Coordinates of C-alpha atoms and ligand atoms in Angstrom, one line a residue:
Chain A
M1 CA 14.9 -14.6 6.7
A2 CA 11.7 -15.5 8.5
E3 CA 11.5 -15.4 12.4
A4 CA 13.7 -12.2 12.5
G5 CA 11.1 -11.2 15.1
Q6 CA 12.0 -14.3 17.3
S7 CA 15.7 -14.4 17.1
G8 CA 17.8 -11.3 16.9
V9 CA 19.0 -8.7 19.4
G10 CA 16.9 -6.9 22.0
A11 CA 17.4 -4.6 24.9
M12 CA 15.8 -4.2 28.4
I13 CA 15.5 -0.8 29.9
D14 CA 15.3 -0.7 33.6
L15 CA 13.2 2.4 34.6
S16 CA 13.9 1.6 38.3
K17 CA 17.5 2.3 37.6
C18 CA 17.4 5.2 35.1
D19 CA 17.5 8.5 36.9
G20 CA 17.5 10.5 33.7
C21 CA 21.3 11.8 34.4
K22 CA 19.8 14.8 36.2
N23 CA 23.3 15.9 37.2
L24 CA 24.2 16.2 33.5
A25 CA 23.0 19.0 31.1
V26 CA 22.1 16.1 28.6
P27 CA 21.5 12.6 29.5
K28 CA 24.5 10.4 28.8
C29 CA 22.6 8.0 26.4
V30 CA 21.5 11.0 24.4
S31 CA 24.9 12.7 24.2
V32 CA 26.6 9.7 23.1
C33 CA 24.0 8.8 20.6
R34 CA 24.4 12.2 19.0
E35 CA 28.2 11.9 19.0
K36 CA 28.0 8.5 17.5
N37 CA 25.6 9.4 14.8
A38 CA 26.8 12.9 14.0
A39 CA 28.1 11.7 10.7
N40 CA 24.7 10.2 9.7
F41 CA 22.8 13.5 10.4
P42 CA 21.2 15.2 7.5
Q43 CA 23.1 18.2 5.9
P44 CA 20.5 20.0 3.8
K45 CA 21.6 22.7 1.4
E46 CA 20.0 25.9 1.5
P47 CA 17.5 27.2 0.4
I48 CA 15.3 24.1 1.5
P49 CA 12.2 23.8 -0.9
L50 CA 8.6 24.3 0.5
N51 CA 6.2 21.5 -0.6
F52 CA 3.7 22.5 -3.1
P53 CA 0.8 23.3 -2.5
L54 CA 0.7 23.5 1.2
G55 CA 3.9 25.8 1.4
T56 CA 5.3 23.9 4.4
N57 CA 8.3 21.7 5.1
E58 CA 9.9 20.0 8.2
D59 CA 13.3 21.5 8.8
W60 CA 15.1 20.8 11.9
S61 CA 18.5 21.9 10.7
K62 CA 18.3 25.2 12.7
K63 CA 17.3 23.3 15.8
K64 CA 19.9 20.7 15.9
Q65 CA 20.7 21.4 19.6
L66 CA 17.3 20.1 20.7
T67 CA 17.6 17.3 23.0
N68 CA 14.1 17.1 24.7
R69 CA 12.3 15.3 21.8
L70 CA 13.1 13.2 18.8
T71 CA 14.2 15.1 15.8
P72 CA 16.4 14.0 12.7
Y73 CA 19.3 15.1 14.8
N74 CA 18.3 13.5 18.0
W75 CA 17.3 9.8 17.8
T76 CA 16.8 9.2 21.4
Y77 CA 15.5 11.4 24.3
V78 CA 14.6 11.0 27.9
Q79 CA 11.1 11.9 29.2
N80 CA 10.8 13.0 32.8
V81 CA 7.4 12.7 34.4
K82 CA 5.8 12.7 37.7
V83 CA 3.5 9.7 38.0
T84 CA 1.0 9.5 40.8
E85 CA -0.4 5.9 41.5
K86 CA -2.0 4.6 44.6
G87 CA -1.6 7.9 46.3
K88 CA 2.1 7.8 45.8
T89 CA 4.0 10.1 43.4
A90 CA 7.2 8.9 41.6
E91 CA 9.4 10.5 39.3
V92 CA 10.1 8.4 36.2
S93 CA 12.7 9.0 33.6
I94 CA 12.0 7.0 30.3
P95 CA 14.8 7.0 27.5
R96 CA 12.8 6.8 24.2
R97 CA 13.7 5.6 20.8
C98 CA 12.6 3.1 18.2
M99 CA 11.3 -0.1 19.7
H100 CA 12.5 -2.2 16.6
C101 CA 9.3 -4.1 16.3
D102 CA 8.8 -7.8 15.4
N103 CA 6.4 -7.0 12.5
P104 CA 7.1 -3.3 11.9
P105 CA 4.2 -1.5 10.1
C106 CA 6.8 1.3 9.3
A107 CA 9.0 -0.9 7.1
N108 CA 6.3 -3.3 5.8
L109 CA 4.2 -0.3 4.4
C110 CA 7.0 1.8 3.1
P111 CA 5.8 2.3 -0.6
F112 CA 9.2 2.3 -2.0
G113 CA 10.7 -0.7 0.1
M114 CA 13.4 1.6 1.7
Q115 CA 12.9 0.5 5.2
T116 CA 13.6 -3.0 6.3
K117 CA 13.9 -5.2 9.5
S118 CA 17.4 -6.5 9.3
Q119 CA 18.4 -10.0 10.2
E120 CA 20.0 -8.9 13.4
G121 CA 16.7 -7.3 14.5
P122 CA 17.1 -3.6 14.1
V123 CA 14.7 -1.9 11.8
V124 CA 16.6 0.4 9.5
I125 CA 15.8 3.2 6.9
D126 CA 17.8 3.5 3.6
K127 CA 18.5 7.3 3.8
D128 CA 19.8 7.2 0.2
G129 CA 16.4 6.1 -1.3
C130 CA 13.8 7.4 1.3
L131 CA 11.6 10.1 -0.3
G132 CA 10.3 11.5 3.0
G133 CA 6.5 10.7 2.7
A134 CA 6.6 10.1 6.4
K135 CA 4.1 7.3 6.1
C136 CA 6.3 5.3 8.5
R137 CA 5.8 7.9 11.2
S138 CA 2.0 7.8 10.7
V139 CA 1.8 4.1 11.0
C140 CA 4.2 3.8 13.9
P141 CA 2.3 3.6 17.4
W142 CA 4.8 6.1 18.8
Q143 CA 5.4 8.1 15.6
I144 CA 9.2 7.6 16.0
P145 CA 10.9 8.4 12.6
Q146 CA 11.4 12.0 12.0
R147 CA 11.7 14.1 8.8
Q148 CA 14.3 16.4 7.5
A149 CA 13.5 18.5 4.3
G150 CA 16.2 19.5 1.9
V151 CA 18.0 16.1 1.7
G152 CA 17.7 12.8 -0.2
V153 CA 16.9 11.7 -3.6
Y154 CA 13.7 13.9 -3.8
M155 CA 16.0 16.8 -4.3
K156 CA 17.4 15.4 -7.4
L157 CA 13.7 14.9 -8.8
A158 CA 11.2 17.7 -8.4
P159 CA 11.6 18.7 -4.7
K160 CA 8.8 21.2 -4.7
Y161 CA 6.3 18.7 -6.2
L162 CA 7.3 15.2 -5.0
G163 CA 8.5 13.9 -1.6
G164 CA 9.5 15.9 1.5
G165 CA 13.0 14.7 2.8
V166 CA 14.3 11.8 4.5
M167 CA 13.2 10.0 7.8
F168 CA 15.7 9.5 10.6
K169 CA 15.5 7.2 13.7
C170 CA 17.5 5.0 16.0
D171 CA 19.0 2.0 14.0
L172 CA 20.2 0.4 17.5
C173 CA 23.8 1.0 16.2
L174 CA 23.4 -1.9 13.8
D175 CA 27.1 -1.1 12.6
R176 CA 28.4 -1.6 16.1
I177 CA 26.3 -4.8 16.5
R178 CA 27.8 -6.2 13.4
K179 CA 31.1 -5.7 14.8
G180 CA 30.2 -7.6 18.0
E181 CA 29.8 -4.3 20.1
V182 CA 26.9 -3.0 22.0
P183 CA 24.8 0.2 21.1
A184 CA 26.5 3.3 22.2
C185 CA 23.8 4.2 24.8
V186 CA 24.2 0.8 26.5
E187 CA 27.9 1.3 26.9
A188 CA 27.5 4.8 28.2
C189 CA 24.7 4.6 30.8
P190 CA 26.3 5.3 34.3
Q191 CA 23.5 3.5 35.9
K192 CA 23.7 0.4 33.8
A193 CA 20.1 0.9 33.0
I194 CA 20.0 -0.3 29.5
H195 CA 20.8 -4.0 29.0
F196 CA 21.5 -5.5 25.6
G197 CA 21.7 -9.1 24.3
S198 CA 19.6 -11.7 22.5
K199 CA 16.0 -10.8 22.4
E200 CA 14.9 -13.8 24.3
A201 CA 17.5 -13.2 27.1
M202 CA 16.2 -9.7 27.4
R203 CA 12.8 -10.9 27.6
Q204 CA 13.6 -13.3 30.5
L205 CA 15.7 -10.5 32.1
A206 CA 12.7 -8.2 31.9
H207 CA 10.2 -10.8 33.5
Q208 CA 12.9 -11.5 36.1
R209 CA 13.3 -7.8 37.1
A210 CA 9.6 -7.2 36.9
Q211 CA 9.1 -9.9 39.4
E212 CA 11.8 -8.6 41.8
I213 CA 10.2 -5.1 42.0
S214 CA 6.7 -6.3 41.3
G215 CA 6.9 -4.0 38.3
Y216 CA 5.4 -3.8 34.8
I217 CA 6.6 -4.7 31.3
Y218 CA 6.1 -2.6 28.2
G219 CA 7.2 -3.6 24.7
E220 CA 6.5 -7.3 24.9
K221 CA 3.0 -7.2 23.6
E222 CA 2.7 -3.6 22.2
N223 CA 2.5 -3.3 18.4
G224 CA 2.3 -7.0 18.3
G225 CA 5.7 -7.5 20.0
T226 CA 9.0 -5.5 20.0
S227 CA 12.6 -6.0 20.9
T228 CA 12.8 -3.4 23.5
F229 CA 11.4 -4.4 27.1
Y230 CA 10.9 -1.5 29.6
V231 CA 10.5 -2.6 33.2
S232 CA 8.9 0.0 35.4
P233 CA 7.9 0.0 39.2
V234 CA 4.7 2.0 38.2
S235 CA 2.3 0.8 35.7
F236 CA 2.5 1.9 32.1
K237 CA -1.2 2.9 32.3
S238 CA -0.4 5.7 34.7
I239 CA 3.0 6.6 32.9
H240 CA 0.9 6.9 29.7
K241 CA -1.6 9.2 31.3
A242 CA 1.2 11.3 32.9
L243 CA 2.9 11.7 29.4
M244 CA -0.2 12.4 27.7
D245 CA -0.9 15.2 30.3
H246 CA 2.6 16.8 30.7
E247 CA 4.9 15.5 27.9
V248 CA 3.1 15.2 24.5
D249 CA 2.5 18.6 23.0
G250 CA 0.8 17.5 19.9
K251 CA 4.1 18.2 17.8
N252 CA 6.4 15.7 16.1
G253 CA 9.0 13.8 18.3
R254 CA 7.0 13.4 21.7
M255 CA 5.1 10.3 22.3
G256 CA 3.0 8.4 25.0
M257 CA 3.2 4.7 26.2
K258 CA -0.2 3.4 25.3
P259 CA -0.6 -0.1 26.8
L260 CA -1.2 -2.8 24.1
A261 CA -0.8 -0.1 21.3
E262 CA -2.2 -1.9 18.3
N263 CA -0.5 -2.8 15.1
V264 CA -2.1 -1.2 12.0
L265 CA -1.5 -4.5 10.2
D266 CA -3.7 -6.5 12.5
S267 CA -7.0 -6.0 10.8
P268 CA -5.5 -6.4 7.1
E269 CA -4.1 -9.6 8.3
G270 CA -7.4 -11.0 9.1
M271 CA -8.4 -10.0 5.5
A272 CA -5.2 -11.7 4.1
K273 CA -6.6 -14.9 5.2
Q274 CA -10.0 -14.3 3.4
M275 CA -7.9 -13.5 0.2
L276 CA -6.8 -17.2 0.2
F277 CA -10.6 -18.2 -0.6
A278 CA -11.2 -15.6 -3.2
P279 CA -9.6 -17.6 -6.1
I280 CA -11.3 -20.8 -4.9
A281 CA -14.7 -18.9 -4.9
G282 CA -13.9 -17.5 -8.3
I283 CA -13.1 -20.9 -9.8
F284 CA -16.3 -22.4 -8.2
A285 CA -18.5 -19.7 -9.5
A286 CA -16.9 -20.1 -13.0
G287 CA -17.7 -23.8 -12.8
M288 CA -21.3 -23.2 -12.0
V289 CA -21.7 -20.7 -14.9
A290 CA -19.9 -22.8 -17.4
Y291 CA -21.9 -25.9 -16.5
K292 CA -25.1 -23.9 -16.8
T293 CA -24.1 -22.5 -20.3
M294 CA -23.2 -26.0 -21.6
K295 CA -26.6 -27.3 -20.3
G296 CA -28.3 -24.5 -22.0
A297 CA -26.4 -25.1 -25.3
E298 CA -27.7 -28.7 -25.4
Chain B
M1 CA -32.8 0.0 -43.8
A2 CA -33.3 -1.9 -40.6
N3 CA -34.9 -0.2 -37.6
P4 CA -32.1 1.6 -35.7
K5 CA -33.7 0.8 -32.4
K6 CA -33.2 -3.0 -33.2
T7 CA -30.4 -4.2 -30.9
V8 CA -28.3 -7.3 -30.9
K9 CA -26.9 -9.1 -27.7
R10 CA -23.1 -8.5 -27.2
H11 CA -22.3 -9.4 -23.7
C12 CA -23.9 -12.1 -21.4
W13 CA -24.5 -11.1 -17.9
S14 CA -21.3 -13.0 -16.9
N15 CA -19.2 -10.8 -19.0
L16 CA -20.9 -7.8 -17.6
F17 CA -20.3 -9.1 -14.1
T18 CA -16.6 -9.6 -14.9
H19 CA -16.1 -6.2 -16.5
W20 CA -17.7 -4.3 -13.7
S21 CA -16.3 -6.3 -10.8
V22 CA -12.6 -5.8 -12.2
A23 CA -13.5 -2.2 -13.1
I24 CA -14.9 -1.0 -9.8
S25 CA -12.3 -3.1 -7.7
T26 CA -9.5 -1.6 -9.9
I27 CA -10.7 1.9 -9.4
V28 CA -11.0 1.4 -5.5
L29 CA -7.5 -0.1 -5.7
F30 CA -6.2 3.1 -7.5
I31 CA -7.8 5.4 -5.0
S32 CA -6.7 3.5 -1.9
G33 CA -3.3 2.6 -3.5
F34 CA -2.6 6.4 -4.0
G35 CA -3.6 6.8 -0.4
Q36 CA -0.8 4.3 0.5
M37 CA 1.6 6.1 -1.8
P38 CA 1.2 8.7 0.6
M39 CA -0.3 11.4 -1.5
Y40 CA -3.4 12.8 -0.1
A41 CA -1.9 14.5 3.0
R42 CA 1.1 15.6 0.9
Y43 CA -1.0 17.6 -1.7
G44 CA -3.6 18.8 0.9
F45 CA -6.3 16.6 -0.5
T46 CA -7.1 15.6 3.2
K47 CA -8.2 19.3 3.7
I48 CA -11.1 19.1 1.5
P49 CA -14.3 18.6 3.7
G50 CA -15.4 15.0 3.5
F51 CA -12.0 13.6 2.5
S52 CA -9.9 13.7 5.8
W53 CA -10.2 9.9 5.8
S54 CA -8.2 9.7 2.6
G55 CA -5.0 10.4 4.7
N56 CA -5.7 7.6 7.2
Y57 CA -3.5 4.6 6.3
K58 CA -5.5 2.2 8.3
I59 CA -8.6 3.0 6.2
T60 CA -7.0 3.1 3.0
L61 CA -5.1 0.0 3.5
N62 CA -8.2 -1.9 4.6
L63 CA -9.9 -0.6 1.6
H64 CA -7.0 -1.8 -0.7
Y65 CA -7.2 -5.3 0.9
A66 CA -11.1 -5.5 0.5
A67 CA -10.9 -4.5 -3.2
A68 CA -8.0 -6.8 -3.8
I69 CA -10.2 -9.6 -2.7
V70 CA -12.9 -8.6 -5.1
L71 CA -10.3 -8.4 -7.8
I72 CA -8.7 -11.7 -7.2
F73 CA -12.2 -13.3 -7.2
A74 CA -13.1 -11.5 -10.5
V75 CA -10.0 -12.5 -12.2
T76 CA -9.9 -16.1 -11.4
Y77 CA -13.6 -16.3 -12.3
H78 CA -12.8 -14.7 -15.7
L79 CA -9.9 -17.0 -16.4
A80 CA -11.8 -20.1 -15.3
V81 CA -14.9 -19.1 -17.4
S82 CA -13.0 -18.3 -20.5
L83 CA -11.1 -21.6 -20.3
M84 CA -14.2 -23.7 -19.4
R85 CA -16.4 -22.0 -22.2
K86 CA -13.4 -21.7 -24.6
E87 CA -14.0 -18.2 -25.2
F88 CA -10.9 -16.5 -26.5
S89 CA -12.3 -13.8 -28.8
L90 CA -10.3 -11.1 -26.8
L91 CA -7.0 -12.6 -27.2
P92 CA -4.7 -10.7 -29.7
R93 CA -4.1 -12.5 -33.1
R94 CA -1.3 -12.2 -35.5
G95 CA -1.4 -8.9 -37.6
D96 CA -3.5 -7.1 -34.9
L97 CA -0.9 -4.2 -34.7
R98 CA -1.2 -3.5 -38.3
E99 CA -4.8 -3.8 -38.4
S100 CA -5.4 -1.5 -35.6
W101 CA -3.4 1.1 -37.3
Q102 CA -5.6 0.7 -40.3
I103 CA -8.7 1.0 -38.2
I104 CA -7.3 4.2 -36.5
K105 CA -6.5 5.6 -40.0
A106 CA -10.0 4.9 -41.2
M107 CA -11.5 6.5 -38.1
L108 CA -9.6 9.6 -39.2
G109 CA -10.9 9.5 -42.6
F110 CA -8.0 7.7 -44.4
G111 CA -8.8 4.4 -46.2
K112 CA -11.4 1.8 -45.5
E113 CA -11.8 0.2 -42.1
P114 CA -11.0 -3.7 -42.3
E115 CA -13.7 -6.1 -41.4
S116 CA -13.7 -6.9 -37.7
D117 CA -14.7 -9.9 -35.6
K118 CA -16.4 -9.5 -32.1
Y119 CA -13.6 -7.2 -31.0
L120 CA -11.7 -4.7 -33.0
A121 CA -7.8 -5.4 -33.2
E122 CA -7.1 -2.6 -30.8
Q123 CA -9.6 -3.9 -28.3
R124 CA -7.6 -7.2 -28.4
I125 CA -4.4 -5.3 -27.8
A126 CA -6.0 -3.3 -25.1
Y127 CA -7.1 -6.4 -23.5
L128 CA -3.6 -8.0 -23.4
Y129 CA -2.2 -4.8 -22.1
I130 CA -4.7 -4.4 -19.2
A131 CA -4.4 -8.1 -18.5
V132 CA -0.7 -8.2 -18.2
N133 CA -0.6 -5.2 -15.8
V134 CA -3.4 -6.4 -13.6
M135 CA -1.7 -9.8 -13.3
I136 CA 1.6 -8.1 -12.4
L137 CA -0.2 -5.9 -9.7
L138 CA -1.9 -9.0 -8.5
I139 CA 1.2 -11.1 -8.2
T140 CA 3.2 -8.3 -6.5
G141 CA 0.2 -7.5 -4.5
I142 CA 0.0 -10.9 -3.1
I143 CA 3.7 -10.8 -2.1
K144 CA 3.1 -7.6 -0.4
V145 CA 0.3 -9.0 1.5
L146 CA 2.6 -12.1 2.6
K147 CA 5.4 -9.6 3.7
N148 CA 3.0 -7.7 5.8
T149 CA 2.1 -10.9 7.9
D150 CA 4.2 -12.0 10.9
F151 CA 5.6 -15.0 9.3
Y152 CA 7.2 -13.8 6.1
Q153 CA 10.0 -11.3 6.1
P154 CA 11.9 -11.4 2.8
G155 CA 15.2 -9.7 2.2
A156 CA 15.6 -5.9 1.6
S157 CA 16.3 -6.1 -2.2
F158 CA 13.3 -8.4 -2.8
I159 CA 11.0 -6.1 -1.1
F160 CA 12.4 -3.1 -3.0
W161 CA 11.9 -4.7 -6.4
V162 CA 8.4 -6.1 -5.6
S163 CA 7.3 -2.7 -4.3
N164 CA 8.6 -0.7 -7.1
I165 CA 7.2 -3.1 -9.8
H166 CA 3.8 -2.8 -8.0
N167 CA 4.2 1.0 -8.3
A168 CA 5.3 1.0 -11.9
A169 CA 2.5 -1.4 -13.0
T170 CA 0.1 1.0 -11.2
F171 CA 1.0 3.8 -13.6
A172 CA 1.1 1.5 -16.7
L173 CA -2.4 0.4 -15.8
L174 CA -3.5 4.0 -15.1
F175 CA -2.5 4.9 -18.6
G176 CA -4.2 1.9 -19.9
V177 CA -7.5 2.6 -18.4
F178 CA -7.2 6.2 -19.5
G179 CA -6.7 5.2 -23.1
H180 CA -9.6 2.7 -22.6
L181 CA -12.0 5.7 -21.6
V182 CA -10.5 8.0 -24.1
A183 CA -11.5 5.5 -26.8
F184 CA -15.1 6.3 -26.2
V185 CA -14.6 9.9 -26.9
F186 CA -14.4 8.9 -30.5
K187 CA -17.9 8.8 -32.1
D188 CA -17.1 5.6 -34.0
N189 CA -16.6 3.6 -30.7
R190 CA -19.3 5.3 -28.7
K191 CA -22.0 2.9 -29.8
L192 CA -20.3 0.1 -27.9
L193 CA -21.0 1.8 -24.6
P194 CA -24.6 0.7 -24.0
G195 CA -23.2 -2.8 -24.5
I196 CA -21.3 -2.9 -21.3
F197 CA -24.3 -1.6 -19.3
T198 CA -27.1 -3.6 -20.8
G199 CA -25.5 -6.2 -22.8
H200 CA -27.0 -5.0 -26.0
I201 CA -25.8 -2.7 -28.9
C202 CA -27.4 -1.4 -32.0
C203 CA -27.8 -4.1 -34.7
E204 CA -26.9 -1.8 -37.6
Y205 CA -23.7 -0.8 -35.9
A206 CA -22.6 -4.4 -35.2
K207 CA -23.5 -5.2 -38.8
H208 CA -21.1 -2.6 -40.3
R209 CA -18.4 -2.4 -37.5
H210 CA -18.0 -6.0 -36.4
S211 CA -19.3 -7.6 -39.6
K212 CA -17.1 -10.8 -39.2
W213 CA -18.8 -11.3 -35.8
Y214 CA -22.3 -10.4 -36.9
C215 CA -22.2 -13.1 -39.6
T216 CA -21.6 -15.8 -36.9
L217 CA -24.7 -14.6 -35.1
D218 CA -27.7 -16.4 -35.6
V219 CA -29.7 -13.4 -36.3
P220 CA -32.8 -13.7 -38.2
E221 CA -33.6 -11.5 -41.1
T222 CA -37.0 -10.5 -39.8
T223 CA -38.0 -9.5 -36.4
D224 CA -40.9 -11.8 -36.0
Q225 CA -38.8 -14.9 -35.8
L226 CA -38.0 -16.4 -32.4
P227 CA -34.6 -15.1 -30.9
A228 CA -31.8 -17.4 -31.6
V229 CA -29.6 -18.8 -28.8
Q230 CA -26.7 -16.4 -29.3
G231 CA -27.2 -12.8 -30.5
E232 CA -30.9 -12.8 -30.1
I233 CA -32.8 -9.8 -31.5
L234 CA -34.6 -7.5 -29.2
T235 CA -36.5 -4.3 -29.8
V236 CA -35.9 -1.5 -27.2
G237 CA -39.1 -1.1 -25.2
D238 CA -40.2 -4.5 -25.9
Ligands
HEM1 C1 -5.4 -2.7 -10.0 C2 -4.8 -3.1 -9.2 C3 -3.8 -2.4 -8.1 C4 -3.4 -1.2 -8.1 C5 -3.7 0.0 -9.2 C6 -2.5 -1.0 -6.9 C7 -1.9 0.2 -6.6 C8 -1.2 0.3 -5.4 C9 -0.4 1.4 -5.0 C10 -0.4 2.8 -5.7 C11 0.2 1.2 -3.8 C12 1.0 2.1 -2.9 C13 2.4 2.0 -3.2 C14 3.1 0.8 -2.5 O1 2.9 0.6 -1.2 O2 3.7 0.0 -3.2 C15 -0.3 -0.1 -3.4 C16 0.0 -0.7 -2.2 C17 -0.3 -1.9 -1.8 N1 -0.9 -2.9 -2.6 FE1 -1.8 -2.5 -4.4 N2 -2.5 -2.2 -6.2 C18 -3.4 -3.0 -6.9 C19 -3.6 -4.2 -6.7 C20 -3.2 -4.9 -5.4 C21 -3.6 -6.4 -5.1 C22 -4.4 -7.2 -6.0 C23 -3.1 -6.5 -3.9 C24 -3.1 -7.7 -3.1 C25 -3.5 -8.8 -3.4 C26 -2.4 -5.4 -3.5 C27 -1.8 -5.3 -2.4 C28 -1.1 -4.0 -2.0 C29 -0.6 -3.9 -0.6 C30 -0.6 -4.8 0.6 C31 -0.2 -2.5 -0.5 C32 0.3 -1.8 0.8 C33 1.7 -1.3 1.0 C34 2.7 -2.4 1.2 O3 2.3 -3.3 1.9 O4 3.7 -2.1 0.9 N3 -2.4 -4.3 -4.5 N4 -1.0 -0.7 -4.4
HEM2 C1 -10.4 0.3 -14.3 C2 -11.4 0.2 -15.0 C3 -11.6 -0.6 -16.3 C4 -10.9 -1.6 -16.8 C5 -9.6 -2.4 -16.3 C6 -11.5 -2.0 -18.0 C7 -11.1 -3.0 -18.9 C8 -11.9 -3.5 -20.0 C9 -11.4 -4.4 -21.0 C10 -10.1 -5.2 -20.8 C11 -12.3 -4.5 -21.9 C12 -12.3 -5.5 -23.1 C13 -11.5 -4.9 -24.2 C14 -11.9 -3.6 -24.8 O1 -12.8 -3.2 -25.2 O2 -10.8 -2.8 -24.7 C15 -13.4 -3.5 -21.7 C16 -14.5 -3.4 -22.4 C17 -15.3 -2.4 -22.1 N1 -15.3 -1.4 -21.3 FE1 -14.1 -1.3 -19.7 N2 -12.7 -1.2 -18.2 C18 -12.7 -0.4 -17.2 C19 -13.6 0.6 -16.9 C20 -14.6 1.0 -17.9 C21 -15.5 2.1 -17.7 C22 -15.5 3.1 -16.6 C23 -16.3 2.2 -18.9 C24 -17.5 3.0 -19.1 C25 -18.1 3.8 -18.7 C26 -16.0 1.1 -19.6 C27 -16.6 0.7 -20.9 C28 -16.2 -0.5 -21.5 C29 -17.0 -1.0 -22.6 C30 -18.2 0.0 -23.3 C31 -16.4 -2.1 -23.0 C32 -17.0 -2.9 -24.3 C33 -16.5 -2.8 -25.5 C34 -17.1 -3.8 -26.3 O3 -18.3 -4.1 -26.2 O4 -16.5 -4.3 -27.2 N3 -14.9 0.3 -19.0 N4 -13.1 -2.9 -20.4
SF4_3 S1 8.9 1.7 16.9 FE1 8.1 2.6 15.2 S2 9.6 3.1 13.8 FE2 10.4 1.5 15.3 S3 10.2 -0.4 14.4 FE3 8.4 0.0 15.6 S4 6.9 0.9 14.2 FE4 8.9 1.0 13.3
SF4_4 S1 19.5 5.4 30.4 FE1 21.4 5.7 31.5 S2 22.4 7.2 30.3 FE2 20.2 7.3 29.6 S3 19.4 8.8 31.0 FE3 19.0 6.9 32.0 S4 20.7 6.7 33.5 FE4 21.3 8.4 32.0

């Protein structure tokens, strides 16, 4: 129940080892992810409705083959960027997917309670109940979940007028984890760049590796803490800049790596504490007023 | 025939404060709640100049929390004041359903309107309906706030029920508030409107529509007497 953010599983992604599988047409982690999840991919029925009144929808079903961004048919992808730091240029390959955050705004803020952080740690979307409002994508610091129109419960209601599809993203192979196996990408990586284990073990491993290569960690503090720890020989400040300049194209499915990315729930959490005092103040004010009335009536 | 400008005090400032703090916070909760739904971008509302903020979840979420604080304050204040002063005139009584049907019939020109106390039977029913929905929203809302913090992550099906009860109560309350406002479209009810802004309503109206209440007021027969404690007589422009 509580503390899911503290216990549970995690991953360490060693960017000093990942070479982006440049010898392959599609990086290994991406291709096994697609194979493993093929049965979970959306199968929309034509014609896919356009949303009233904007006349738009998000349909990736004709671009299933895309592997260079996140889509409903591609839940992990590898970013390749040249990063210049301290006069040296390094090539960095970064496998990207959901970070499985400790206090995930995507799940917390789902208006219909269709996204949850599982006991094991992975954050999962219930594709049978999701209406595709894409709020989870907007509140995620990396805009991870991706929408496919023409599938899901909204098709049974009033598709043109309500909802927009279903959101899809990595679930860290929760079914495999429950069987005691590791996620498909972890197993497939030829460089052994993705480590998997208890979240705390992964955190330690990340710190140990960062020390060895005098590198940097990403994912430990971002969005209030996640269960994915990237370790890189170059700083994430420089990586983020390079990604924003050369990778992010303003369309869905490509994201930066902003250091210390904030959690949208931070400032409301401050207010939640003030909420505790509201009833006390209400009763206090009532006491004053009632006392005055009684005195007045004497 | 008494002077039609003569008014009688219907609401003390504490009631006015309660009504408006509940009303305004509720309206803000509706607006920001629908922003959380997520409706404004979906329906192109964010494209209207000046309304692009409505699609920003950070803004609508903070707005929702701020208004929730005001609502929680107002509701506890209302409950505590009512209990301490033993004011229960808004609580439904036995026979209110039948009586409100009679009032509606009378408003449509059939039969005679029953004598009413401070509030009409349908006002008491409306109060209960609105109060129950506000309480449901308050309780589920507080659970939602807790769930958004770091230290409380309840199970999936609990979150599902809490979220969807919050949603259903939103629509039930919207219906109630809509009905509440539509009531003032009817001329017979309209004379109550000044009361919720100034605290005073027309004396003559109170006498014939809320006769039972009027009788309990310490209203002097002539205006030159000193105003009584409750239900003082004022003349507009005095
Ligand atoms: C008149 C009262 C209220 C109305 C009409 C209302 C309406 C709504 C609506 C329509 C939503 C979006 C759908 C959803 O997320 O379930 C929402 C979300 C929310 N409401 Fe309310 N609400 C009210 C009162 C409250 C109160 C008193 C609280 C807190 C004490 C609260 C806390 C929340 C929270 C935290 C959310 C954000 C989404 C989430 O965390 O899942 N609400 N509200
Ligand atoms: C979300 C908004 C609101 C809520 C929850 C609310 C709730 C209530 C409740 C529970 C009552 C007492 C019972 C009744 O008369 O039905 C009341 C009385 C009243 N309300 Fe509202 N109200 C809201 C908005 C408004 C607005 C916008 C107006 C007018 C512009 C208004 C005008 C009145 C009047 C005139 C009364 C007094 C009736 C009397 O003196 O007997 N209300 N309200
Ligand atoms: S990375 Fe984004 S989608 Fe994944 S858990 Fe965190 S907020 Fe949610
Ligand atoms: S993480 Fe492993 S499988 Fe994925 S691109 Fe890097 S080297 Fe290839």
